[in-house]
mmCIF file of C-alpha atoms in Angstrom:
data_model
loop_
_atom_site.group_PDB
_atom_site.id
_atom_site.type_symbol
_atom_site.label_atom_id
_atom_site.label_comp_id
_atom_site.label_asym_id
_atom_site.label_seq_id
_atom_site.Cartn_x
_atom_site.Cartn_y
_atom_site.Cartn_z
ATOM 1 C CA MET A 1 -0.004 0.347 -0.186
ATOM 2 C CA ALA A 2 2.807 1.989 0.452
ATOM 3 C CA ASN A 3 4.296 2.563 -3.693
ATOM 4 C CA ALA A 4 0.249 2.762 -4.381
ATOM 5 C CA VAL A 5 0.630 7.415 -4.230
ATOM 6 C CA LYS A 6 2.588 8.023 -7.116
ATOM 7 C CA LYS A 7 4.328 11.285 -7.804
ATOM 8 C CA SER A 8 2.105 13.247 -10.298
ATOM 9 C CA ARG A 9 3.716 13.945 -13.277
ATOM 10 C CA ILE A 10 1.856 16.577 -14.461
ATOM 11 C CA PRO A 11 2.433 20.543 -13.936
ATOM 12 C CA ALA A 12 1.759 21.965 -10.630
ATOM 13 C CA GLU A 13 -1.013 24.782 -12.076
ATOM 14 C CA GLN A 14 -2.946 22.041 -13.736
ATOM 15 C CA LEU A 15 -2.962 20.353 -10.526
ATOM 16 C CA ALA A 16 -3.992 23.469 -8.819
ATOM 17 C CA ALA A 17 -7.046 24.709 -11.902
ATOM 18 C CA ALA A 18 -7.717 20.220 -11.657
ATOM 19 C CA GLU A 19 -7.910 20.777 -6.961
ATOM 20 C CA ALA A 20 -9.802 23.527 -7.680
ATOM 21 C CA GLU A 21 -12.833 22.130 -9.511
ATOM 22 C CA ILE A 22 -13.035 18.971 -7.722
ATOM 23 C CA VAL A 23 -13.537 21.137 -5.106
ATOM 24 C CA ALA A 24 -15.967 23.984 -6.403
ATOM 25 C CA ARG A 25 -18.281 21.120 -7.579
ATOM 26 C CA SER A 26 -18.148 19.569 -5.320
ATOM 27 C CA LYS A 27 -19.418 22.093 -3.042
ATOM 28 C CA ARG A 28 -23.092 22.184 -5.479
ATOM 29 C CA ILE A 29 -23.735 18.168 -4.113
ATOM 30 C CA GLU A 30 -25.811 17.795 -1.152
ATOM 31 C CA PHE A 31 -27.404 15.543 -0.406
ATOM 32 C CA TYR A 32 -28.441 12.894 2.602
ATOM 33 C CA GLN A 33 -29.534 8.804 2.245
ATOM 34 C CA THR A 34 -32.863 6.796 3.714
ATOM 35 C CA ASP A 35 -34.282 3.237 3.354
ATOM 36 C CA TYR A 36 -37.330 2.617 2.180
ATOM 37 C CA SER A 37 -39.438 -0.865 2.910
ATOM 38 C CA ILE A 38 -41.159 -1.341 -0.675
ATOM 39 C CA GLU A 39 -44.839 -0.457 1.061
ATOM 40 C CA LEU A 40 -43.795 2.214 1.930
ATOM 41 C CA LEU A 41 -42.821 3.302 -1.481
ATOM 42 C CA VAL A 42 -45.736 1.846 -3.038
ATOM 43 C CA SER A 43 -47.751 4.078 -0.358
ATOM 44 C CA LYS A 44 -45.514 7.136 -1.260
ATOM 45 C CA TYR A 45 -46.208 6.428 -4.965
ATOM 46 C CA ALA A 46 -50.139 6.332 -4.415
ATOM 47 C CA LYS A 47 -50.370 9.195 -2.144
ATOM 48 C CA GLN A 48 -48.137 11.234 -5.187
ATOM 49 C CA GLU A 49 -45.851 11.558 -3.362
ATOM 50 C CA PHE A 50 -42.863 11.005 -5.719
ATOM 51 C CA VAL A 51 -43.254 13.593 -8.310
ATOM 52 C CA ILE A 52 -41.848 11.829 -11.831
ATOM 53 C CA PRO A 53 -40.970 14.459 -14.558
ATOM 54 C CA ASP A 54 -42.429 14.190 -17.791
ATOM 55 C CA TYR A 55 -39.000 13.701 -19.472
ATOM 56 C CA GLN A 56 -39.061 9.985 -17.680
ATOM 57 C CA ARG A 57 -42.832 9.129 -18.624
ATOM 58 C CA LYS A 58 -42.803 7.110 -22.054
ATOM 59 C CA PHE A 59 -40.205 5.543 -20.481
ATOM 60 C CA THR A 60 -41.642 1.942 -20.149
ATOM 61 C CA TRP A 61 -40.343 -1.278 -18.785
ATOM 62 C CA GLN A 62 -41.796 -4.220 -21.279
ATOM 63 C CA ILE A 63 -43.085 -7.045 -19.933
ATOM 64 C CA ASP A 64 -40.400 -9.469 -19.076
ATOM 65 C CA ARG A 65 -38.176 -6.459 -18.104
ATOM 66 C CA LYS A 66 -40.841 -6.084 -14.947
ATOM 67 C CA THR A 67 -40.819 -10.006 -14.735
ATOM 68 C CA LYS A 68 -36.912 -10.305 -14.490
ATOM 69 C CA PHE A 69 -37.293 -6.604 -11.140
ATOM 70 C CA ILE A 70 -39.225 -8.682 -9.874
ATOM 71 C CA GLU A 71 -37.722 -12.010 -9.582
ATOM 72 C CA SER A 72 -34.412 -10.329 -8.543
ATOM 73 C CA VAL A 73 -36.530 -8.875 -5.502
ATOM 74 C CA HIS A 74 -38.167 -11.720 -4.280
ATOM 75 C CA MET A 75 -34.203 -13.927 -4.342
ATOM 76 C CA GLY A 76 -33.267 -11.519 -2.596
ATOM 77 C CA LEU A 77 -30.345 -10.201 -4.802
ATOM 78 C CA PRO A 78 -29.184 -5.866 -4.683
ATOM 79 C CA ILE A 79 -31.388 -3.063 -5.905
ATOM 80 C CA PRO A 80 -29.427 -0.286 -7.567
ATOM 81 C CA PHE A 81 -29.590 3.231 -5.635
ATOM 82 C CA LEU A 82 -33.154 5.036 -6.496
ATOM 83 C CA PHE A 83 -31.807 8.704 -6.012
ATOM 84 C CA PHE A 84 -34.457 11.923 -5.920
ATOM 85 C CA TRP A 85 -34.313 15.283 -6.259
ATOM 86 C CA GLU A 86 -36.233 16.897 -2.505
ATOM 87 C CA MET A 87 -38.346 19.855 -4.072
ATOM 88 C CA GLY A 88 -39.465 22.725 -1.865
ATOM 89 C CA ASP A 89 -42.762 21.606 -1.120
ATOM 90 C CA GLY A 90 -40.760 18.149 1.035
ATOM 91 C CA LYS A 91 -42.501 16.016 -2.249
ATOM 92 C CA LEU A 92 -39.171 13.518 -4.057
ATOM 93 C CA GLU A 93 -38.914 14.397 -7.976
ATOM 94 C CA ILE A 94 -37.014 10.647 -9.095
ATOM 95 C CA VAL A 95 -34.678 11.009 -10.669
ATOM 96 C CA ASP A 96 -32.915 7.360 -10.910
ATOM 97 C CA GLY A 97 -35.767 4.720 -10.917
ATOM 98 C CA SER A 98 -39.434 5.549 -11.403
ATOM 99 C CA GLN A 99 -39.135 2.208 -13.638
ATOM 100 C CA ARG A 100 -38.190 0.077 -9.888
ATOM 101 C CA ILE A 101 -40.825 2.240 -8.255
ATOM 102 C CA ARG A 102 -43.942 1.958 -10.840
ATOM 103 C CA THR A 103 -42.706 -1.913 -11.079
ATOM 104 C CA LEU A 104 -43.522 -2.237 -7.524
ATOM 105 C CA GLU A 105 -46.483 -0.820 -7.546
ATOM 106 C CA GLU A 106 -48.189 -1.853 -10.394
ATOM 107 C CA TYR A 107 -47.137 -6.203 -8.989
ATOM 108 C CA VAL A 108 -47.573 -4.822 -5.051
ATOM 109 C CA THR A 109 -51.405 -3.714 -6.116
ATOM 110 C CA GLY A 110 -52.279 -7.057 -8.196
ATOM 111 C CA GLU A 111 -52.172 -5.538 -11.917
ATOM 112 C CA LEU A 112 -48.564 -6.925 -12.427
ATOM 113 C CA LYS A 113 -49.033 -10.865 -13.827
ATOM 114 C CA LEU A 114 -45.448 -11.811 -13.932
ATOM 115 C CA GLY A 115 -44.101 -13.385 -17.521
ATOM 116 C CA GLU A 116 -41.980 -16.390 -17.192
ATOM 117 C CA LEU A 117 -39.495 -16.690 -14.470
ATOM 118 C CA GLU A 118 -35.730 -18.382 -15.078
ATOM 119 C CA GLU A 119 -35.245 -19.230 -11.404
ATOM 120 C CA LEU A 120 -38.614 -18.797 -10.020
ATOM 121 C CA PRO A 121 -40.684 -20.519 -12.538
ATOM 122 C CA SER A 122 -43.454 -21.536 -9.657
ATOM 123 C CA LEU A 123 -43.893 -18.362 -9.463
ATOM 124 C CA SER A 124 -44.250 -17.126 -13.568
ATOM 125 C CA GLY A 125 -48.222 -15.952 -14.501
ATOM 126 C CA THR A 126 -48.368 -15.160 -10.521
ATOM 127 C CA ARG A 127 -49.620 -12.237 -9.233
ATOM 128 C CA PHE A 128 -48.537 -10.999 -6.015
ATOM 129 C CA THR A 129 -51.775 -11.236 -4.240
ATOM 130 C CA ASP A 130 -50.695 -15.176 -5.198
ATOM 131 C CA LEU A 131 -48.381 -15.519 -2.626
ATOM 132 C CA SER A 132 -48.981 -16.612 0.783
ATOM 133 C CA GLU A 133 -49.359 -13.971 3.606
ATOM 134 C CA GLY A 134 -45.977 -14.490 5.064
ATOM 135 C CA ARG A 135 -44.491 -13.972 1.738
ATOM 136 C CA GLN A 136 -45.758 -11.023 0.751
ATOM 137 C CA LEU A 137 -44.984 -9.630 4.129
ATOM 138 C CA LYS A 138 -41.380 -10.062 3.819
ATOM 139 C CA MET A 139 -41.497 -9.320 0.429
ATOM 140 C CA LEU A 140 -43.487 -5.303 1.857
ATOM 141 C CA ASN A 141 -40.698 -5.691 4.850
ATOM 142 C CA ARG A 142 -37.715 -5.587 2.289
ATOM 143 C CA SER A 143 -35.251 -1.957 1.729
ATOM 144 C CA ILE A 144 -34.227 -0.261 -1.043
ATOM 145 C CA ARG A 145 -31.684 3.240 -0.208
ATOM 146 C CA GLY A 146 -32.261 5.711 -1.335
ATOM 147 C CA ILE A 147 -29.879 8.666 -2.476
ATOM 148 C CA ILE A 148 -31.521 12.375 -1.972
ATOM 149 C CA LEU A 149 -30.724 15.457 -3.213
ATOM 150 C CA SER A 150 -30.965 18.652 -1.139
ATOM 151 C CA GLU A 151 -33.123 20.696 -2.192
ATOM 152 C CA HIS A 152 -30.382 23.349 -1.912
ATOM 153 C CA ALA A 153 -28.678 21.384 -4.278
ATOM 154 C CA ASP A 154 -28.416 24.450 -7.749
ATOM 155 C CA GLU A 155 -30.228 22.623 -11.231
ATOM 156 C CA GLN A 156 -26.644 22.333 -12.942
ATOM 157 C CA ALA A 157 -26.628 19.451 -9.222
ATOM 158 C CA ARG A 158 -29.513 18.240 -10.601
ATOM 159 C CA TYR A 159 -28.845 17.746 -14.389
ATOM 160 C CA ASP A 160 -24.995 16.391 -13.311
ATOM 161 C CA MET A 161 -27.073 13.854 -11.198
ATOM 162 C CA PHE A 162 -29.572 13.236 -14.626
ATOM 163 C CA GLU A 163 -27.190 12.937 -17.139
ATOM 164 C CA ARG A 164 -24.236 10.759 -15.377
ATOM 165 C CA ILE A 165 -26.637 8.006 -14.199
ATOM 166 C CA ASN A 166 -27.240 4.920 -15.894
ATOM 167 C CA THR A 167 -29.178 2.461 -13.956
ATOM 168 C CA GLY A 168 -32.189 2.293 -15.887
ATOM 169 C CA SER A 169 -32.589 0.184 -19.487
ATOM 170 C CA LYS A 170 -33.453 3.296 -21.128
ATOM 171 C CA VAL A 171 -31.313 6.870 -20.631
ATOM 172 C CA ALA A 172 -32.504 10.346 -20.949
ATOM 173 C CA ASN A 173 -30.519 12.202 -23.733
ATOM 174 C CA PRO A 174 -29.507 15.651 -22.665
ATOM 175 C CA GLY A 175 -32.831 17.418 -24.369
ATOM 176 C CA GLU A 176 -34.907 15.085 -22.334
ATOM 177 C CA VAL A 177 -33.329 16.490 -19.456
ATOM 178 C CA ARG A 178 -33.745 20.117 -19.885
ATOM 179 C CA ARG A 179 -36.865 19.193 -20.848
ATOM 180 C CA GLY A 180 -37.572 17.699 -17.180
ATOM 181 C CA ALA A 181 -34.886 20.578 -15.635
ATOM 182 C CA LEU A 182 -35.942 23.836 -16.614
ATOM 183 C CA ARG A 183 -38.797 24.757 -17.514
ATOM 184 C CA GLY A 184 -39.305 27.845 -18.329
ATOM 185 C CA PRO A 185 -40.759 30.774 -21.067
ATOM 186 C CA PHE A 186 -37.718 29.889 -23.889
ATOM 187 C CA GLN A 187 -38.105 26.100 -23.364
ATOM 188 C CA LYS A 188 -40.797 26.215 -24.792
ATOM 189 C CA LEU A 189 -40.403 28.524 -27.126
ATOM 190 C CA ILE A 190 -37.554 25.908 -27.836
ATOM 191 C CA GLU A 191 -40.083 22.869 -28.371
ATOM 192 C CA ASP A 192 -42.152 24.889 -30.371
ATOM 193 C CA LEU A 193 -39.768 25.917 -33.093
ATOM 194 C CA ALA A 194 -38.941 22.230 -32.821
ATOM 195 C CA ARG A 195 -42.209 20.732 -34.524
ATOM 196 C CA GLU A 196 -42.402 24.196 -37.450
ATOM 197 C CA ASN A 197 -43.126 21.749 -40.498
ATOM 198 C CA LEU A 198 -40.698 24.054 -42.623
ATOM 199 C CA PHE A 199 -38.145 23.028 -39.939
ATOM 200 C CA ALA A 200 -38.381 19.211 -40.636
ATOM 201 C CA GLU A 201 -38.285 20.064 -43.607
ATOM 202 C CA LEU A 202 -34.710 21.373 -44.656
ATOM 203 C CA ALA A 203 -33.270 19.196 -40.997
ATOM 204 C CA PRO A 204 -35.420 15.784 -41.243
ATOM 205 C CA VAL A 205 -33.692 13.737 -38.650
ATOM 206 C CA SER A 206 -34.817 9.523 -38.152
ATOM 207 C CA ALA A 207 -37.828 8.689 -36.281
ATOM 208 C CA LYS A 208 -35.637 7.606 -33.118
ATOM 209 C CA SER A 209 -34.036 10.867 -33.146
ATOM 210 C CA HIS A 210 -37.315 12.758 -33.748
ATOM 211 C CA ASN A 211 -38.288 10.321 -30.175
ATOM 212 C CA GLU A 212 -35.589 11.651 -28.313
ATOM 213 C CA ARG A 213 -35.761 15.354 -29.335
ATOM 214 C CA VAL A 214 -32.566 16.020 -31.570
ATOM 215 C CA PRO A 215 -34.919 18.904 -33.233
ATOM 216 C CA GLU A 216 -35.623 20.530 -30.243
ATOM 217 C CA GLU A 217 -31.219 20.440 -29.637
ATOM 218 C CA LEU A 218 -30.249 21.529 -32.866
ATOM 219 C CA VAL A 219 -32.803 24.930 -31.850
ATOM 220 C CA THR A 220 -31.412 24.956 -28.564
ATOM 221 C CA ARG A 221 -27.694 24.708 -30.223
ATOM 222 C CA PHE A 222 -28.785 27.385 -33.308
ATOM 223 C CA PHE A 223 -29.552 30.304 -30.297
ATOM 224 C CA GLY A 224 -27.178 29.357 -27.913
ATOM 225 C CA TYR A 225 -23.659 29.323 -30.379
ATOM 226 C CA GLY A 226 -25.754 32.612 -32.124
ATOM 227 C CA ASP A 227 -25.480 34.305 -29.326
ATOM 228 C CA GLY A 228 -21.599 33.656 -28.303
ATOM 229 C CA LEU A 229 -20.191 31.346 -27.334
ATOM 230 C CA GLU A 230 -17.439 32.448 -24.593
ATOM 231 C CA GLU A 231 -18.815 30.943 -21.700
ATOM 232 C CA TYR A 232 -18.340 27.113 -24.125
ATOM 233 C CA LYS A 233 -15.171 25.257 -22.701
ATOM 234 C CA ASP A 234 -16.146 22.038 -25.589
ATOM 235 C CA SER A 235 -18.589 20.924 -23.721
ATOM 236 C CA PRO A 236 -21.956 21.309 -25.449
ATOM 237 C CA ALA A 237 -24.233 19.556 -22.517
ATOM 238 C CA ARG A 238 -23.333 21.676 -19.867
ATOM 239 C CA PHE A 239 -23.049 25.451 -21.747
ATOM 240 C CA ILE A 240 -26.503 24.344 -23.670
ATOM 241 C CA PHE A 241 -27.709 23.727 -19.890
ATOM 242 C CA GLU A 242 -26.277 27.083 -18.176
ATOM 243 C CA TYR A 243 -27.332 29.052 -21.331
ATOM 244 C CA THR A 244 -30.684 27.868 -20.838
ATOM 245 C CA LYS A 245 -31.177 28.259 -17.887
ATOM 246 C CA LYS A 246 -30.063 32.166 -18.606
ATOM 247 C CA MET A 247 -32.852 32.512 -21.304
ATOM 248 C CA ASN A 248 -35.086 31.205 -19.352
ATOM 249 C CA GLN A 249 -34.940 34.419 -16.917
ATOM 250 C CA ALA A 250 -34.622 36.792 -19.614
ATOM 251 C CA PHE A 251 -37.890 35.780 -21.216
ATOM 252 C CA ALA A 252 -39.876 36.274 -18.263
ATOM 253 C CA ILE A 253 -38.021 39.601 -17.325
ATOM 254 C CA ASN A 254 -38.972 40.637 -21.189
ATOM 255 C CA PRO A 255 -41.516 38.680 -22.604
ATOM 256 C CA GLY A 256 -40.431 40.719 -25.704
ATOM 257 C CA LEU A 257 -38.112 38.149 -26.373
ATOM 258 C CA GLU A 258 -39.656 35.297 -27.267
ATOM 259 C CA GLN A 259 -40.909 37.774 -30.555
ATOM 260 C CA VAL A 260 -37.814 38.626 -31.478
ATOM 261 C CA TYR A 261 -36.265 34.962 -31.325
ATOM 262 C CA ARG A 262 -39.246 33.299 -32.952
ATOM 263 C CA LYS A 263 -38.543 35.468 -36.207
ATOM 264 C CA ARG A 264 -34.899 35.389 -35.958
ATOM 265 C CA PHE A 265 -34.863 31.358 -36.759
ATOM 266 C CA HIS A 266 -38.347 32.115 -39.240
ATOM 267 C CA ARG A 267 -35.920 34.151 -41.434
ATOM 268 C CA MET A 268 -32.830 32.127 -41.262
ATOM 269 C CA LEU A 269 -35.543 28.857 -41.971
ATOM 270 C CA THR A 270 -37.058 31.123 -44.775
ATOM 271 C CA PHE A 271 -33.024 32.118 -46.308
ATOM 272 C CA VAL A 272 -31.332 28.193 -46.417
ATOM 273 C CA LYS A 273 -34.978 27.253 -47.929
ATOM 274 C CA ALA A 274 -34.521 29.832 -50.908
ATOM 275 C CA ASN A 275 -30.871 29.378 -51.252
ATOM 276 C CA PHE A 276 -29.448 25.889 -49.872
ATOM 277 C CA PRO A 277 -31.010 22.849 -52.203
ATOM 278 C CA ASN A 278 -30.701 20.289 -49.796
ATOM 279 C CA GLY A 279 -31.805 22.415 -46.463
ATOM 280 C CA PHE A 280 -29.046 20.954 -44.226
ATOM 281 C CA LYS A 281 -28.801 17.452 -45.790
ATOM 282 C CA LYS A 282 -25.780 16.336 -47.280
ATOM 283 C CA ALA A 283 -28.202 14.994 -50.280
ATOM 284 C CA LEU A 284 -31.779 16.229 -51.564
ATOM 285 C CA GLU A 285 -32.973 12.426 -51.378
ATOM 286 C CA ALA A 286 -31.299 12.155 -47.511
ATOM 287 C CA LYS A 287 -33.253 11.697 -44.468
ATOM 288 C CA THR A 288 -30.938 13.043 -41.865
ATOM 289 C CA THR A 289 -29.581 15.478 -41.063
ATOM 290 C CA PRO A 290 -25.878 15.536 -39.374
ATOM 291 C CA ARG A 291 -25.983 18.327 -36.833
ATOM 292 C CA VAL A 292 -22.461 19.686 -37.623
ATOM 293 C CA ARG A 293 -24.019 20.190 -41.067
ATOM 294 C CA PHE A 294 -26.780 21.914 -39.249
ATOM 295 C CA GLU A 295 -24.661 24.119 -37.387
ATOM 296 C CA ALA A 296 -22.733 25.261 -39.618
ATOM 297 C CA ILE A 297 -25.374 26.659 -42.061
ATOM 298 C CA ALA A 298 -27.482 27.764 -39.599
ATOM 299 C CA ILE A 299 -25.770 29.808 -37.535
ATOM 300 C CA GLY A 300 -23.445 31.193 -40.447
ATOM 301 C CA THR A 301 -26.214 32.166 -41.878
ATOM 302 C CA ASP A 302 -27.943 33.567 -38.730
ATOM 303 C CA LEU A 303 -24.273 35.853 -38.269
ATOM 304 C CA ALA A 304 -24.593 37.061 -41.883
ATOM 305 C CA LEU A 305 -27.993 38.200 -42.137
ATOM 306 C CA SER A 306 -27.196 39.952 -38.587
ATOM 307 C CA VAL A 307 -24.657 41.626 -41.046
ATOM 308 C CA LYS A 308 -26.034 41.967 -44.083
ATOM 309 C CA PRO A 309 -29.776 42.062 -43.768
ATOM 310 C CA ASP A 310 -30.460 42.345 -47.352
ATOM 311 C CA LEU A 311 -28.594 39.002 -47.818
ATOM 312 C CA ILE A 312 -32.737 37.876 -47.128
ATOM 313 C CA SER A 313 -34.685 39.668 -50.589
ATOM 314 C CA ALA A 314 -31.923 38.973 -53.170
ATOM 315 C CA PRO A 315 -31.114 34.943 -54.101
ATOM 316 C CA VAL A 316 -27.020 33.446 -52.926
ATOM 317 C CA ASP A 317 -24.650 31.316 -54.890
ATOM 318 C CA VAL A 318 -23.400 28.426 -53.345
ATOM 319 C CA SER A 319 -23.368 25.968 -55.191
ATOM 320 C CA ARG A 320 -19.320 27.180 -55.349
ATOM 321 C CA TRP A 321 -18.730 26.105 -52.079
ATOM 322 C CA ILE A 322 -21.479 23.681 -50.168
ATOM 323 C CA ASP A 323 -20.612 20.318 -52.104
ATOM 324 C CA GLY A 324 -16.393 21.634 -51.920
ATOM 325 C CA GLU A 325 -13.860 19.441 -50.178
ATOM 326 C CA GLU A 326 -13.276 23.059 -48.183
ATOM 327 C CA PHE A 327 -16.588 22.688 -46.367
ATOM 328 C CA LYS A 328 -17.113 19.326 -45.843
ATOM 329 C CA LEU A 329 -13.598 18.614 -43.726
ATOM 330 C CA LYS A 330 -14.576 22.102 -41.211
ATOM 331 C CA THR A 331 -18.519 19.617 -41.408
ATOM 332 C CA THR A 332 -16.817 15.849 -39.821
ATOM 333 C CA SER A 333 -17.802 14.635 -36.779
ATOM 334 C CA ASP A 334 -14.292 14.040 -35.626
ATOM 335 C CA ALA A 335 -13.352 16.864 -32.322
ATOM 336 C CA ALA A 336 -16.769 18.599 -33.862
ATOM 337 C CA ASN A 337 -17.298 19.973 -30.131
ATOM 338 C CA VAL A 338 -13.415 21.498 -30.391
ATOM 339 C CA ARG A 339 -14.736 25.423 -30.147
ATOM 340 C CA SER A 340 -12.360 26.615 -32.449
ATOM 341 C CA LYS A 341 -13.693 23.718 -34.539
ATOM 342 C CA LEU A 342 -16.850 24.968 -34.125
ATOM 343 C CA GLU A 343 -16.467 28.726 -35.051
ATOM 344 C CA ASN A 344 -14.362 27.668 -37.803
ATOM 345 C CA ARG A 345 -17.279 25.861 -39.732
ATOM 346 C CA ILE A 346 -19.669 28.639 -38.966
ATOM 347 C CA ALA A 347 -17.711 30.964 -39.651
ATOM 348 C CA PHE A 348 -17.209 29.572 -43.166
ATOM 349 C CA VAL A 349 -20.849 29.520 -44.220
ATOM 350 C CA ARG A 350 -20.643 32.923 -42.823
ATOM 351 C CA ASP A 351 -17.938 34.809 -44.611
ATOM 352 C CA HIS A 352 -19.578 32.608 -47.680
ATOM 353 C CA LEU A 353 -21.983 34.465 -47.797
ATOM 354 C CA LEU A 354 -21.075 37.774 -46.766
ATOM 355 C CA GLU A 355 -19.045 37.725 -49.710
ATOM 356 C CA SER A 356 -21.869 36.993 -52.005
#
C-alpha cells in the first residue's frame, strides 16, 4: 500500500486547477441517504408524494423487464439505489428509479401479472396477491436505499445527476433532461419551433432521433451558439444547460424576446429554403441531418443576416462551395465539439455568404 500513491507527472498549475474544479463542484452536491421499505415506496407513490418528470413518463419497461426485476427482488438480489431530488414542497422528484418504483406499485397492487421467470419458474404467471400472506409481508418489508439530493442543490447539480446516472434500460438524453429540469418560456419556444413543418422539411431526422428530441437539441444549439461562445468550454451539454437556464430568466423578465427569437429563427429558415437546395442535408434525397452541418449552415446564415439583412431579398449562389472539399472537411464529426472547430465551420458559412 505504501507504493499506491505516486508522484504526479502533470504540471503544478494543472493540478491546482483540477483541485479547484473538484472542490467547486463538490460543494454543489448536498445529499442524504435513507432506506425505504417496498411497502412505504408503494404507499408514497399512491399518495403522489413522488413526482415523475415528463421526460421519464414515456419510458416504460416491457413485461419481461418487469418480471426479471420482481424476480430479483424475491431472490434478495441487491437493488440499485433510487435517486431523488427534494422539492420545495417536500415531495421527491424521481431522478433515477421511476421504472422500479412503478413496477413495484403495479405488482403489489395486483395489476402486474408476471411473465416467465428463469430462476423461480413456479411464480410464472402469478400476481402478488397469489403469494402466501407471509411471503407478501416479507417482500413488503424489504428495503431499498434512496439517495436524496437536497433542495438546496442547484439546477446544474440536478442536471449532472440526471446525465450521469445510468441504471435504467433507457437513458434520457440531454435534451430530454433539460425539458424536465428547466421548464420556462425559452424552453417552451424551443419546443414550439422544433415542431414546425418547414424546419422538419429542411432538417429531417430519423424516427429514433425525433423520439429523442434531436430537433429540440438543434434549435437550442442554433440560439446558444449563435448568441456567442464566450462561456463555451468544449462541453455542449453543460454550455446549453446554462444557456437555457439564463434565457428562461431573460424571457421571464422581458416577454418581448420571444417574438424576437421566433422571427430570427424563421428568417434563417426562409433564407436556407431559398438558397440551399438540400436544406441542411448532404443530399436532396437524404433522410437525416448531420448536426455539424446544421450548425454551420444555420448559425452561419443567422450571423450573415445579422450583418447584412438585405441578403434575405437577393438570391445567393452557394453551389461553388457547399459541396466542396473544404466545407466537407470543416463539417466532419471528428472532434466536432472543440470550440475552434465549431467557430471555424460557422465562420466559413458566414464569410462565404457575406462575400457573395
